[in-house]
PDB file of C-alpha atoms in Angstrom:
ATOM      1  CA  UNK A  21     102.916 121.844 197.223  1.00 46.00           C
ATOM      2  CA  UNK A  22     100.956 119.371 194.695  1.00 47.00           C
ATOM      3  CA  UNK A  23     100.719 116.866 197.575  1.00 44.00           C
ATOM      4  CA  UNK A  24      99.343 119.197 199.865  1.00 41.00           C
ATOM      5  CA  UNK A  25      96.874 120.401 197.219  1.00 45.00           C
ATOM      6  CA  UNK A  26      95.889 116.792 196.170  1.00 44.00           C
ATOM      7  CA  UNK A  27      94.787 116.398 199.977  1.00 40.00           C
ATOM      8  CA  UNK A  28      92.573 119.383 200.139  1.00 45.00           C
ATOM      9  CA  UNK A  29      90.623 118.484 196.862  1.00 49.00           C
ATOM     10  CA  UNK A  30      90.131 114.802 198.283  1.00 46.00           C
ATOM     11  CA  UNK A  31      88.494 116.465 201.354  1.00 47.00           C
ATOM     12  CA  UNK A  32      86.788 118.692 199.714  1.00 48.00           C
ATOM     13  CA  UNK A  33      85.405 116.359 197.109  1.00 50.00           C
ATOM     14  CA  UNK A  34      84.026 114.170 200.197  1.00 46.00           C
ATOM     15  CA  UNK A  35      82.496 116.644 202.227  1.00 47.00           C
ATOM     16  CA  UNK A  36      78.878 116.714 202.602  1.00 43.00           C
ATOM     17  CA  UNK A  37      76.355 118.765 200.358  1.00 45.00           C
ATOM     18  CA  UNK A  38      75.886 120.891 203.380  1.00 51.00           C
ATOM     19  CA  UNK A  39      79.359 122.380 203.251  1.00 73.00           C
ATOM     20  CA  UNK A  40      78.884 123.166 199.388  1.00 83.00           C
ATOM     21  CA  UNK A  41      77.106 126.304 197.875  1.00 92.00           C
ATOM     22  CA  UNK A  42      74.821 124.827 194.817  1.00 94.00           C
ATOM     23  CA  UNK A  43      75.272 127.755 192.536  1.00 96.00           C
ATOM     24  CA  UNK A  44      73.205 126.286 189.836  1.00 96.00           C
ATOM     25  CA  UNK A  45      70.829 123.469 189.597  1.00 95.00           C
ATOM     26  CA  UNK A  46      68.301 122.648 186.837  1.00 95.00           C
ATOM     27  CA  UNK A  47      66.369 119.514 185.722  1.00 94.00           C
ATOM     28  CA  UNK A  48      67.051 118.905 182.236  1.00 94.00           C
ATOM     29  CA  UNK A  49      65.475 116.291 179.372  1.00 92.00           C
ATOM     30  CA  UNK A  50      67.970 113.611 180.957  1.00 91.00           C
ATOM     31  CA  UNK A  51      69.445 114.305 184.372  1.00 88.00           C
ATOM     32  CA  UNK A  52      69.443 116.727 187.586  1.00 91.00           C
ATOM     33  CA  UNK A  53      72.063 118.845 187.177  1.00 93.00           C
ATOM     34  CA  UNK A  54      73.875 120.374 189.862  1.00 94.00           C
ATOM     35  CA  UNK A  55      76.800 123.109 189.963  1.00 95.00           C
ATOM     36  CA  UNK A  56      78.360 123.274 193.778  1.00 94.00           C
ATOM     37  CA  UNK A  57      81.079 125.918 194.941  1.00 96.00           C
ATOM     38  CA  UNK A  58      83.332 125.173 197.842  1.00 93.00           C
ATOM     39  CA  UNK A  59      85.840 127.191 198.584  1.00 93.00           C
ATOM     40  CA  UNK A  60      88.000 127.518 195.322  1.00 95.00           C
ATOM     41  CA  UNK A  61      86.633 124.083 194.202  1.00 95.00           C
ATOM     42  CA  UNK A  62      83.696 124.227 191.682  1.00 96.00           C
ATOM     43  CA  UNK A  63      82.278 120.535 190.697  1.00 94.00           C
ATOM     44  CA  UNK A  64      79.473 119.377 188.279  1.00 94.00           C
ATOM     45  CA  UNK A  65      76.931 116.808 189.615  1.00 91.00           C
ATOM     46  CA  UNK A  66      74.278 114.695 187.719  1.00 86.00           C
ATOM     47  CA  UNK A  67      72.931 113.171 191.367  1.00 69.00           C
ATOM     48  CA  UNK A  68      72.454 115.321 194.790  1.00 53.00           C
ATOM     49  CA  UNK A  69      71.758 112.226 196.717  1.00 50.00           C
ATOM     50  CA  UNK A  70      75.432 110.890 196.331  1.00 49.00           C
ATOM     51  CA  UNK A  71      78.659 113.334 197.076  1.00 47.00           C
ATOM     52  CA  UNK A  72      80.938 111.368 195.417  1.00 46.00           C
ATOM     53  CA  UNK A  73      79.355 111.343 191.872  1.00 60.00           C
ATOM     54  CA  UNK A  74      81.029 114.762 190.361  1.00 67.00           C
ATOM     55  CA  UNK A  75      80.905 114.638 186.313  1.00 75.00           C
ATOM     56  CA  UNK A  76      83.747 117.460 186.550  1.00 89.00           C
ATOM     57  CA  UNK A  77      85.411 119.562 188.854  1.00 94.00           C
ATOM     58  CA  UNK A  78      87.874 122.655 188.667  1.00 95.00           C
ATOM     59  CA  UNK A  79      89.773 124.837 191.035  1.00 94.00           C
ATOM     60  CA  UNK A  80      88.595 128.657 190.145  1.00 94.00           C
ATOM     61  CA  UNK A  81      91.680 130.049 190.453  1.00 93.00           C
ATOM     62  CA  UNK A  82      93.533 127.413 188.412  1.00 91.00           C
ATOM     63  CA  UNK A  83      91.237 126.262 185.733  1.00 90.00           C
ATOM     64  CA  UNK A  84      93.751 123.969 183.525  1.00 88.00           C
ATOM     65  CA  UNK A  85      94.594 121.895 186.998  1.00 90.00           C
ATOM     66  CA  UNK A  86      93.282 118.627 186.439  1.00 93.00           C
ATOM     67  CA  UNK A  87      91.553 117.487 189.487  1.00 92.00           C
ATOM     68  CA  UNK A  88      90.805 113.997 188.976  1.00 90.00           C
ATOM     69  CA  UNK A  89      93.207 111.407 188.432  1.00 91.00           C
ATOM     70  CA  UNK A  90      90.898 109.302 185.879  1.00 92.00           C
ATOM     71  CA  UNK A  91      91.463 112.457 183.167  1.00 95.00           C
ATOM     72  CA  UNK A  92      95.256 112.455 184.028  1.00 96.00           C
ATOM     73  CA  UNK A  93      95.157 108.552 183.118  1.00 97.00           C
ATOM     74  CA  UNK A  94      93.250 109.544 179.957  1.00 97.00           C
ATOM     75  CA  UNK A  95      96.876 111.059 179.116  1.00 98.00           C
ATOM     76  CA  UNK A  96      98.466 107.756 178.860  1.00 98.00           C
ATOM     77  CA  UNK A  97      96.456 107.413 175.610  1.00 98.00           C
ATOM     78  CA  UNK A  98      99.644 109.501 173.799  1.00 98.00           C
ATOM     79  CA  UNK A  99     101.782 106.445 174.729  1.00 98.00           C
ATOM     80  CA  UNK A 100      99.645 104.656 171.642  1.00 97.00           C
ATOM     81  CA  UNK A 101      99.731 107.727 169.240  1.00 96.00           C
ATOM     82  CA  UNK A 102     101.478 110.741 167.558  1.00 96.00           C
ATOM     83  CA  UNK A 103     100.369 113.762 168.069  1.00 97.00           C
ATOM     84  CA  UNK A 104      96.884 113.978 167.463  1.00 98.00           C
ATOM     85  CA  UNK A 105      95.112 115.879 164.812  1.00 98.00           C
ATOM     86  CA  UNK A 106      91.744 114.945 165.042  1.00 98.00           C
ATOM     87  CA  UNK A 107      89.808 113.925 168.613  1.00 98.00           C
ATOM     88  CA  UNK A 108      86.773 113.039 169.343  1.00 98.00           C
ATOM     89  CA  UNK A 109      84.973 112.964 172.711  1.00 98.00           C
ATOM     90  CA  UNK A 110      81.682 111.619 173.538  1.00 98.00           C
ATOM     91  CA  UNK A 111      80.660 112.851 176.871  1.00 97.00           C
ATOM     92  CA  UNK A 112      81.290 116.451 177.661  1.00 97.00           C
ATOM     93  CA  UNK A 113      81.048 117.287 181.138  1.00 94.00           C
ATOM     94  CA  UNK A 114      82.955 120.504 181.945  1.00 95.00           C
ATOM     95  CA  UNK A 115      84.762 120.278 178.782  1.00 97.00           C
ATOM     96  CA  UNK A 116      88.115 119.519 181.075  1.00 95.00           C
ATOM     97  CA  UNK A 117      89.615 116.922 178.605  1.00 97.00           C
ATOM     98  CA  UNK A 118      88.727 119.126 175.706  1.00 98.00           C
ATOM     99  CA  UNK A 119      90.300 122.365 177.314  1.00 97.00           C
ATOM    100  CA  UNK A 120      93.627 120.244 178.216  1.00 97.00           C
ATOM    101  CA  UNK A 121      94.005 118.485 175.118  1.00 98.00           C
ATOM    102  CA  UNK A 122      93.559 122.294 172.859  1.00 98.00           C
ATOM    103  CA  UNK A 123      96.154 123.672 175.252  1.00 97.00           C
ATOM    104  CA  UNK A 124      98.805 120.735 174.524  1.00 98.00           C
ATOM    105  CA  UNK A 125      97.437 120.559 170.620  1.00 98.00           C
ATOM    106  CA  UNK A 126      96.078 123.997 169.515  1.00 98.00           C
ATOM    107  CA  UNK A 127      96.095 122.693 165.756  1.00 98.00           C
ATOM    108  CA  UNK A 128      94.122 119.824 166.651  1.00 98.00           C
ATOM    109  CA  UNK A 129      90.423 119.407 165.573  1.00 98.00           C
ATOM    110  CA  UNK A 130      88.044 118.316 168.622  1.00 98.00           C
ATOM    111  CA  UNK A 131      84.418 117.402 168.295  1.00 98.00           C
ATOM    112  CA  UNK A 132      82.757 117.168 171.447  1.00 98.00           C
ATOM    113  CA  UNK A 133      79.431 115.383 171.469  1.00 98.00           C
ATOM    114  CA  UNK A 134      77.242 115.679 174.297  1.00 98.00           C
ATOM    115  CA  UNK A 135      73.489 114.651 174.386  1.00 97.00           C
ATOM    116  CA  UNK A 136      72.105 117.085 176.961  1.00 97.00           C
ATOM    117  CA  UNK A 137      72.295 120.460 175.653  1.00 97.00           C
ATOM    118  CA  UNK A 138      71.893 121.739 179.397  1.00 97.00           C
ATOM    119  CA  UNK A 139      75.212 120.441 180.081  1.00 97.00           C
ATOM    120  CA  UNK A 140      76.804 122.209 177.456  1.00 98.00           C
ATOM    121  CA  UNK A 141      75.446 125.386 178.451  1.00 98.00           C
ATOM    122  CA  UNK A 142      76.428 124.607 182.102  1.00 97.00           C
ATOM    123  CA  UNK A 143      80.086 123.715 180.951  1.00 97.00           C
ATOM    124  CA  UNK A 144      80.208 127.249 179.089  1.00 97.00           C
ATOM    125  CA  UNK A 145      79.058 129.315 181.618  1.00 97.00           C
ATOM    126  CA  UNK A 146      80.632 127.771 184.803  1.00 97.00           C
ATOM    127  CA  UNK A 147      83.582 125.861 183.475  1.00 96.00           C
ATOM    128  CA  UNK A 148      85.590 128.215 181.417  1.00 95.00           C
ATOM    129  CA  UNK A 149      84.808 125.508 178.663  1.00 97.00           C
ATOM    130  CA  UNK A 150      86.578 126.942 175.250  1.00 97.00           C
ATOM    131  CA  UNK A 151      85.121 126.823 171.644  1.00 98.00           C
ATOM    132  CA  UNK A 152      87.026 127.891 168.636  1.00 97.00           C
ATOM    133  CA  UNK A 153      87.344 127.555 165.038  1.00 97.00           C
ATOM    134  CA  UNK A 154      89.111 124.201 166.065  1.00 98.00           C
ATOM    135  CA  UNK A 155      86.663 123.172 168.501  1.00 98.00           C
ATOM    136  CA  UNK A 156      83.056 122.203 167.726  1.00 97.00           C
ATOM    137  CA  UNK A 157      80.629 121.319 170.157  1.00 98.00           C
ATOM    138  CA  UNK A 158      77.463 118.748 168.840  1.00 98.00           C
ATOM    139  CA  UNK A 159      74.570 118.293 170.791  1.00 98.00           C
ATOM    140  CA  UNK A 160      73.647 114.571 169.759  1.00 98.00           C
ATOM    141  CA  UNK A 161      73.751 111.099 171.236  1.00 98.00           C
ATOM    142  CA  UNK A 162      77.204 109.820 170.837  1.00 98.00           C
ATOM    143  CA  UNK A 163      76.160 106.443 169.311  1.00 98.00           C
ATOM    144  CA  UNK A 164      74.260 108.543 166.516  1.00 98.00           C
ATOM    145  CA  UNK A 165      76.879 111.000 165.806  1.00 98.00           C
ATOM    146  CA  UNK A 166      79.567 107.797 165.278  1.00 98.00           C
ATOM    147  CA  UNK A 167      76.936 106.066 163.081  1.00 97.00           C
ATOM    148  CA  UNK A 168      76.726 109.522 160.602  1.00 97.00           C
ATOM    149  CA  UNK A 169      80.453 110.429 161.107  1.00 97.00           C
ATOM    150  CA  UNK A 170      80.939 106.702 159.528  1.00 95.00           C
ATOM    151  CA  UNK A 171      78.650 107.443 156.923  1.00 95.00           C
ATOM    152  CA  UNK A 172      80.395 110.625 155.968  1.00 95.00           C
ATOM    153  CA  UNK A 173      83.913 108.372 156.220  1.00 95.00           C
ATOM    154  CA  UNK A 174      85.459 110.506 158.810  1.00 96.00           C
ATOM    155  CA  UNK A 175      88.300 109.421 160.921  1.00 97.00           C
ATOM    156  CA  UNK A 176      89.982 110.142 164.528  1.00 98.00           C
ATOM    157  CA  UNK A 177      93.282 109.756 165.652  1.00 98.00           C
ATOM    158  CA  UNK A 178      91.829 109.684 169.324  1.00 98.00           C
ATOM    159  CA  UNK A 179      88.516 108.725 170.501  1.00 98.00           C
ATOM    160  CA  UNK A 180      87.505 109.386 174.136  1.00 98.00           C
ATOM    161  CA  UNK A 181      84.238 107.644 175.575  1.00 98.00           C
ATOM    162  CA  UNK A 182      83.602 109.270 178.501  1.00 96.00           C
ATOM    163  CA  UNK A 183      79.395 109.321 178.379  1.00 94.00           C
ATOM    164  CA  UNK A 184      77.881 109.109 181.910  1.00 88.00           C
ATOM    165  CA  UNK A 185      74.160 109.347 183.069  1.00 79.00           C
ATOM    166  CA  UNK A 186      74.650 109.635 186.754  1.00 70.00           C
ATOM    167  CA  UNK A 187      74.807 106.035 187.479  1.00 75.00           C
ATOM    168  CA  UNK A 188      76.969 104.424 184.830  1.00 84.00           C
ATOM    169  CA  UNK A 189      77.719 104.465 181.312  1.00 90.00           C
ATOM    170  CA  UNK A 190      74.680 103.989 179.054  1.00 92.00           C
ATOM    171  CA  UNK A 191      74.240 100.683 177.817  1.00 92.00           C
ATOM    172  CA  UNK A 192      74.024 101.302 174.230  1.00 94.00           C
ATOM    173  CA  UNK A 193      77.589 102.386 174.235  1.00 96.00           C
ATOM    174  CA  UNK A 194      79.042  99.247 176.026  1.00 95.00           C
ATOM    175  CA  UNK A 195      77.877  97.013 173.420  1.00 96.00           C
ATOM    176  CA  UNK A 196      79.922  95.065 170.845  1.00 97.00           C
ATOM    177  CA  UNK A 197      78.126  96.812 167.779  1.00 98.00           C
ATOM    178  CA  UNK A 198      78.766 100.394 169.157  1.00 98.00           C
ATOM    179  CA  UNK A 199      82.709  99.758 169.669  1.00 98.00           C
ATOM    180  CA  UNK A 200      82.577  98.132 166.157  1.00 98.00           C
ATOM    181  CA  UNK A 201      81.253 101.352 164.853  1.00 98.00           C
ATOM    182  CA  UNK A 202      83.840 103.351 167.117  1.00 98.00           C
ATOM    183  CA  UNK A 203      86.638 101.353 165.843  1.00 98.00           C
ATOM    184  CA  UNK A 204      85.883 102.078 162.166  1.00 97.00           C
ATOM    185  CA  UNK A 205      86.426 105.625 162.778  1.00 98.00           C
ATOM    186  CA  UNK A 206      89.926 105.194 163.935  1.00 98.00           C
ATOM    187  CA  UNK A 207      92.544 106.286 162.250  1.00 97.00           C
ATOM    188  CA  UNK A 208      95.067 103.780 160.910  1.00 94.00           C
ATOM    189  CA  UNK A 209      97.123 104.262 163.993  1.00 94.00           C
ATOM    190  CA  UNK A 210      94.593 105.621 166.379  1.00 97.00           C
ATOM    191  CA  UNK A 211      93.410 104.771 169.778  1.00 98.00           C
ATOM    192  CA  UNK A 212      90.214 104.390 171.847  1.00 98.00           C
ATOM    193  CA  UNK A 213      90.265 105.649 175.156  1.00 98.00           C
ATOM    194  CA  UNK A 214      87.291 104.524 177.352  1.00 98.00           C
ATOM    195  CA  UNK A 215      86.721 105.574 181.061  1.00 95.00           C
ATOM    196  CA  UNK A 216      85.404 103.026 183.229  1.00 93.00           C
ATOM    197  CA  UNK A 217      85.364 101.224 186.824  1.00 88.00           C
ATOM    198  CA  UNK A 218      87.686  98.985 188.021  1.00 85.00           C
ATOM    199  CA  UNK A 219      84.783  98.445 190.770  1.00 82.00           C
ATOM    200  CA  UNK A 220      82.009  97.803 188.313  1.00 84.00           C
ATOM    201  CA  UNK A 221      79.715  94.694 188.390  1.00 86.00           C
ATOM    202  CA  UNK A 222      80.179  95.107 184.489  1.00 90.00           C
ATOM    203  CA  UNK A 223      84.185  94.870 184.687  1.00 92.00           C
ATOM    204  CA  UNK A 224      84.244  91.247 183.297  1.00 94.00           C
ATOM    205  CA  UNK A 225      81.533  91.955 180.552  1.00 94.00           C
ATOM    206  CA  UNK A 226      83.365  95.396 179.491  1.00 95.00           C
ATOM    207  CA  UNK A 227      86.631  93.464 179.363  1.00 96.00           C
ATOM    208  CA  UNK A 228      85.611  90.456 177.292  1.00 97.00           C
ATOM    209  CA  UNK A 229      83.584  92.992 175.033  1.00 97.00           C
ATOM    210  CA  UNK A 230      86.218  95.386 174.553  1.00 97.00           C
ATOM    211  CA  UNK A 231      88.463  92.356 173.857  1.00 97.00           C
ATOM    212  CA  UNK A 232      86.128  90.629 171.373  1.00 97.00           C
ATOM    213  CA  UNK A 233      86.139  93.740 169.423  1.00 98.00           C
ATOM    214  CA  UNK A 234      89.943  94.718 169.502  1.00 97.00           C
ATOM    215  CA  UNK A 235      92.034  91.836 170.601  1.00 96.00           C
ATOM    216  CA  UNK A 236      94.479  92.487 173.151  1.00 96.00           C
ATOM    217  CA  UNK A 237      94.397  96.200 174.514  1.00 96.00           C
ATOM    218  CA  UNK A 238      95.886  98.049 177.318  1.00 96.00           C
ATOM    219  CA  UNK A 239      94.317  99.332 180.651  1.00 95.00           C
ATOM    220  CA  UNK A 240      95.511 101.898 183.267  1.00 96.00           C
ATOM    221  CA  UNK A 241      94.796 101.472 186.832  1.00 92.00           C
ATOM    222  CA  UNK A 242      96.367 103.409 189.376  1.00 82.00           C
ATOM    223  CA  UNK A 243      94.255 102.755 192.516  1.00 73.00           C
ATOM    224  CA  UNK A 244      92.068  99.810 193.354  1.00 65.00           C
ATOM    225  CA  UNK A 245      88.312  99.672 193.110  1.00 62.00           C
ATOM    226  CA  UNK A 246      88.635 103.487 191.123  1.00 82.00           C
ATOM    227  CA  UNK A 247      88.607 104.567 187.646  1.00 90.00           C
ATOM    228  CA  UNK A 248      89.968 102.016 184.682  1.00 95.00           C
ATOM    229  CA  UNK A 249      91.029 103.258 181.648  1.00 97.00           C
ATOM    230  CA  UNK A 250      90.670 101.282 178.684  1.00 98.00           C
ATOM    231  CA  UNK A 251      93.417 101.695 175.660  1.00 98.00           C
ATOM    232  CA  UNK A 252      92.286  99.591 172.696  1.00 98.00           C
ATOM    233  CA  UNK A 253      93.864 100.130 168.776  1.00 96.00           C
ATOM    234  CA  UNK A 254      93.597  98.597 165.520  1.00 91.00           C
ATOM    235  CA  UNK A 255      96.920  97.225 165.688  1.00 82.00           C
ATOM    236  CA  UNK A 256      96.838  95.787 169.384  1.00 81.00           C
ATOM    237  CA  UNK A 257     100.087  96.215 170.895  1.00 85.00           C
ATOM    238  CA  UNK A 258     102.765  98.919 171.034  1.00 92.00           C
ATOM    239  CA  UNK A 259     106.080  98.283 170.861  1.00 91.00           C
ATOM    240  CA  UNK A 260     107.941  98.919 174.073  1.00 92.00           C
ATOM    241  CA  UNK A 261     110.606 101.155 172.696  1.00 95.00           C
ATOM    242  CA  UNK A 262     107.985 103.363 171.106  1.00 96.00           C
ATOM    243  CA  UNK A 263     106.181 103.903 174.031  1.00 96.00           C
ATOM    244  CA  UNK A 264     109.504 105.199 175.558  1.00 96.00           C
ATOM    245  CA  UNK A 265     109.867 107.513 172.974  1.00 97.00           C
ATOM    246  CA  UNK A 266     106.923 109.146 172.957  1.00 98.00           C
ATOM    247  CA  UNK A 267     106.802 109.263 176.963  1.00 98.00           C
ATOM    248  CA  UNK A 268     109.923 111.272 176.460  1.00 98.00           C
ATOM    249  CA  UNK A 269     108.484 113.758 173.949  1.00 97.00           C
ATOM    250  CA  UNK A 270     105.323 114.534 175.964  1.00 98.00           C
ATOM    251  CA  UNK A 271     107.077 114.517 179.787  1.00 98.00           C
ATOM    252  CA  UNK A 272     107.930 118.029 180.214  1.00 97.00           C
ATOM    253  CA  UNK A 273     104.636 119.081 178.396  1.00 96.00           C
ATOM    254  CA  UNK A 274     102.132 117.046 180.696  1.00 96.00           C
ATOM    255  CA  UNK A 275     103.822 117.895 183.977  1.00 93.00           C
ATOM    256  CA  UNK A 276     102.139 121.544 183.663  1.00 88.00           C
ATOM    257  CA  UNK A 277      99.144 119.707 184.174  1.00 91.00           C
ATOM    258  CA  UNK A 278     100.089 117.449 187.185  1.00 89.00           C
ATOM    259  CA  UNK A 279     100.765 114.482 184.948  1.00 94.00           C
ATOM    260  CA  UNK A 280     103.573 111.718 185.400  1.00 96.00           C
ATOM    261  CA  UNK A 281     103.856 110.090 182.240  1.00 97.00           C
ATOM    262  CA  UNK A 282     106.312 107.308 183.949  1.00 97.00           C
ATOM    263  CA  UNK A 283     103.976 106.561 186.593  1.00 96.00           C
ATOM    264  CA  UNK A 284     101.334 105.852 184.063  1.00 96.00           C
ATOM    265  CA  UNK A 285     103.639 103.651 182.191  1.00 96.00           C
ATOM    266  CA  UNK A 286     103.918 101.604 185.744  1.00 95.00           C
ATOM    267  CA  UNK A 287     100.163 101.606 185.987  1.00 95.00           C
ATOM    268  CA  UNK A 288      99.411 100.134 182.180  1.00 95.00           C
ATOM    269  CA  UNK A 289      99.116  96.657 181.914  1.00 94.00           C
ATOM    270  CA  UNK A 290      98.169  94.720 178.516  1.00 95.00           C
ATOM    271  CA  UNK A 291      95.326  91.827 178.138  1.00 95.00           C
ATOM    272  CA  UNK A 292      98.109  89.678 176.590  1.00 92.00           C
ATOM    273  CA  UNK A 293      99.777  88.900 179.872  1.00 83.00           C
ATOM    274  CA  UNK A 294      96.763  89.682 182.136  1.00 86.00           C
ATOM    275  CA  UNK A 295      92.882  88.458 180.800  1.00 91.00           C
ATOM    276  CA  UNK A 296      91.354  88.985 184.334  1.00 91.00           C
ATOM    277  CA  UNK A 297      88.020  87.983 183.225  1.00 95.00           C
ATOM    278  CA  UNK A 298      86.429  84.005 182.883  1.00 95.00           C
ATOM    279  CA  UNK A 299      86.850  82.787 179.347  1.00 92.00           C
ATOM    280  CA  UNK A 300      83.025  81.842 179.557  1.00 94.00           C
ATOM    281  CA  UNK A 301      82.146  85.665 180.220  1.00 95.00           C
ATOM    282  CA  UNK A 302      79.186  86.831 177.764  1.00 94.00           C
ATOM    283  CA  UNK A 303      79.853  89.476 175.594  1.00 96.00           C
ATOM    284  CA  UNK A 304      77.795  92.659 175.668  1.00 95.00           C
ATOM    285  CA  UNK A 305      75.528  92.992 172.588  1.00 95.00           C
ATOM    286  CA  UNK A 306      72.587  95.370 171.217  1.00 94.00           C
ATOM    287  CA  UNK A 307      70.434  92.304 172.260  1.00 92.00           C
ATOM    288  CA  UNK A 308      72.255  91.617 175.333  1.00 90.00           C
ATOM    289  CA  UNK A 309      73.273  94.815 177.188  1.00 79.00           C
ATOM    290  CA  UNK A 310      71.223  94.625 180.761  1.00 76.00           C
ATOM    291  CA  UNK A 311      73.554  97.201 182.058  1.00 67.00           C
ATOM    292  CA  UNK A 312      71.360  98.607 184.635  1.00 60.00           C
ATOM    293  CA  UNK A 313      70.461  95.150 186.334  1.00 61.00           C
ATOM    294  CA  UNK A 314      74.055  93.775 185.805  1.00 64.00           C
ATOM    295  CA  UNK A 315      75.620  96.944 187.682  1.00 60.00           C
ATOM    296  CA  UNK A 316      74.146  96.239 191.082  1.00 53.00           C
TER     297      UNK A 316
END
């Protein structure tokens, strides 16, 4: 049943715009926003010209089901940490990650940071985004929030970087300085999980920059030329026996969301054994981060 559902989802996601009903559209201060329905699938888009740039999708009759593979890959983070008590998500989309984490860890504090108030409004109205006394939504630039959180001496067990502007990750969220600021917010045994793309022309630059800040890290890749999840901690590598123990602890609960934690373990690799970028790759900094130029 799951395989059949996946095939149907792929067909819906790759359908042309003419086959979808646009149920909401607006031009915000930051982007063009579209909400599309096609049968049981509802998707948020930031660019009408490209039918494959969906930012978030959900099944209307099963909002908890994780449609995108990369959202499932994000949960490899749980192999790096104990059950999180505090989570920071930069980039809201439809609120899928926040909702799922809340269902798994209802006592965890979750801070969602989204620069665009229109996206927050759409998530609330069209994507069943949950907000309560444990879940906060902050309308702010992610980097500014992180700077201010550091001044307040806040810390998080799990920091998720998932901000996109419709083309790629905003360039000020790619630099060494930003990653150093983010690392400073991690609890002692926390993890940063970043959604990037293995097909991006920025792959080498991103890899080198994360390595410069965190040292060796893990990456999760289940398909070629698709999403890559970077998992970085303050302490570097995690003992393999501990990873196995944590997988056993979360396996049953993650299956309810279509996540196979052992499949994710097989998709993980460490830069300790596989530094797949040139040694002379230039680090992205606040003075050198020409993301739009490089990502062509």
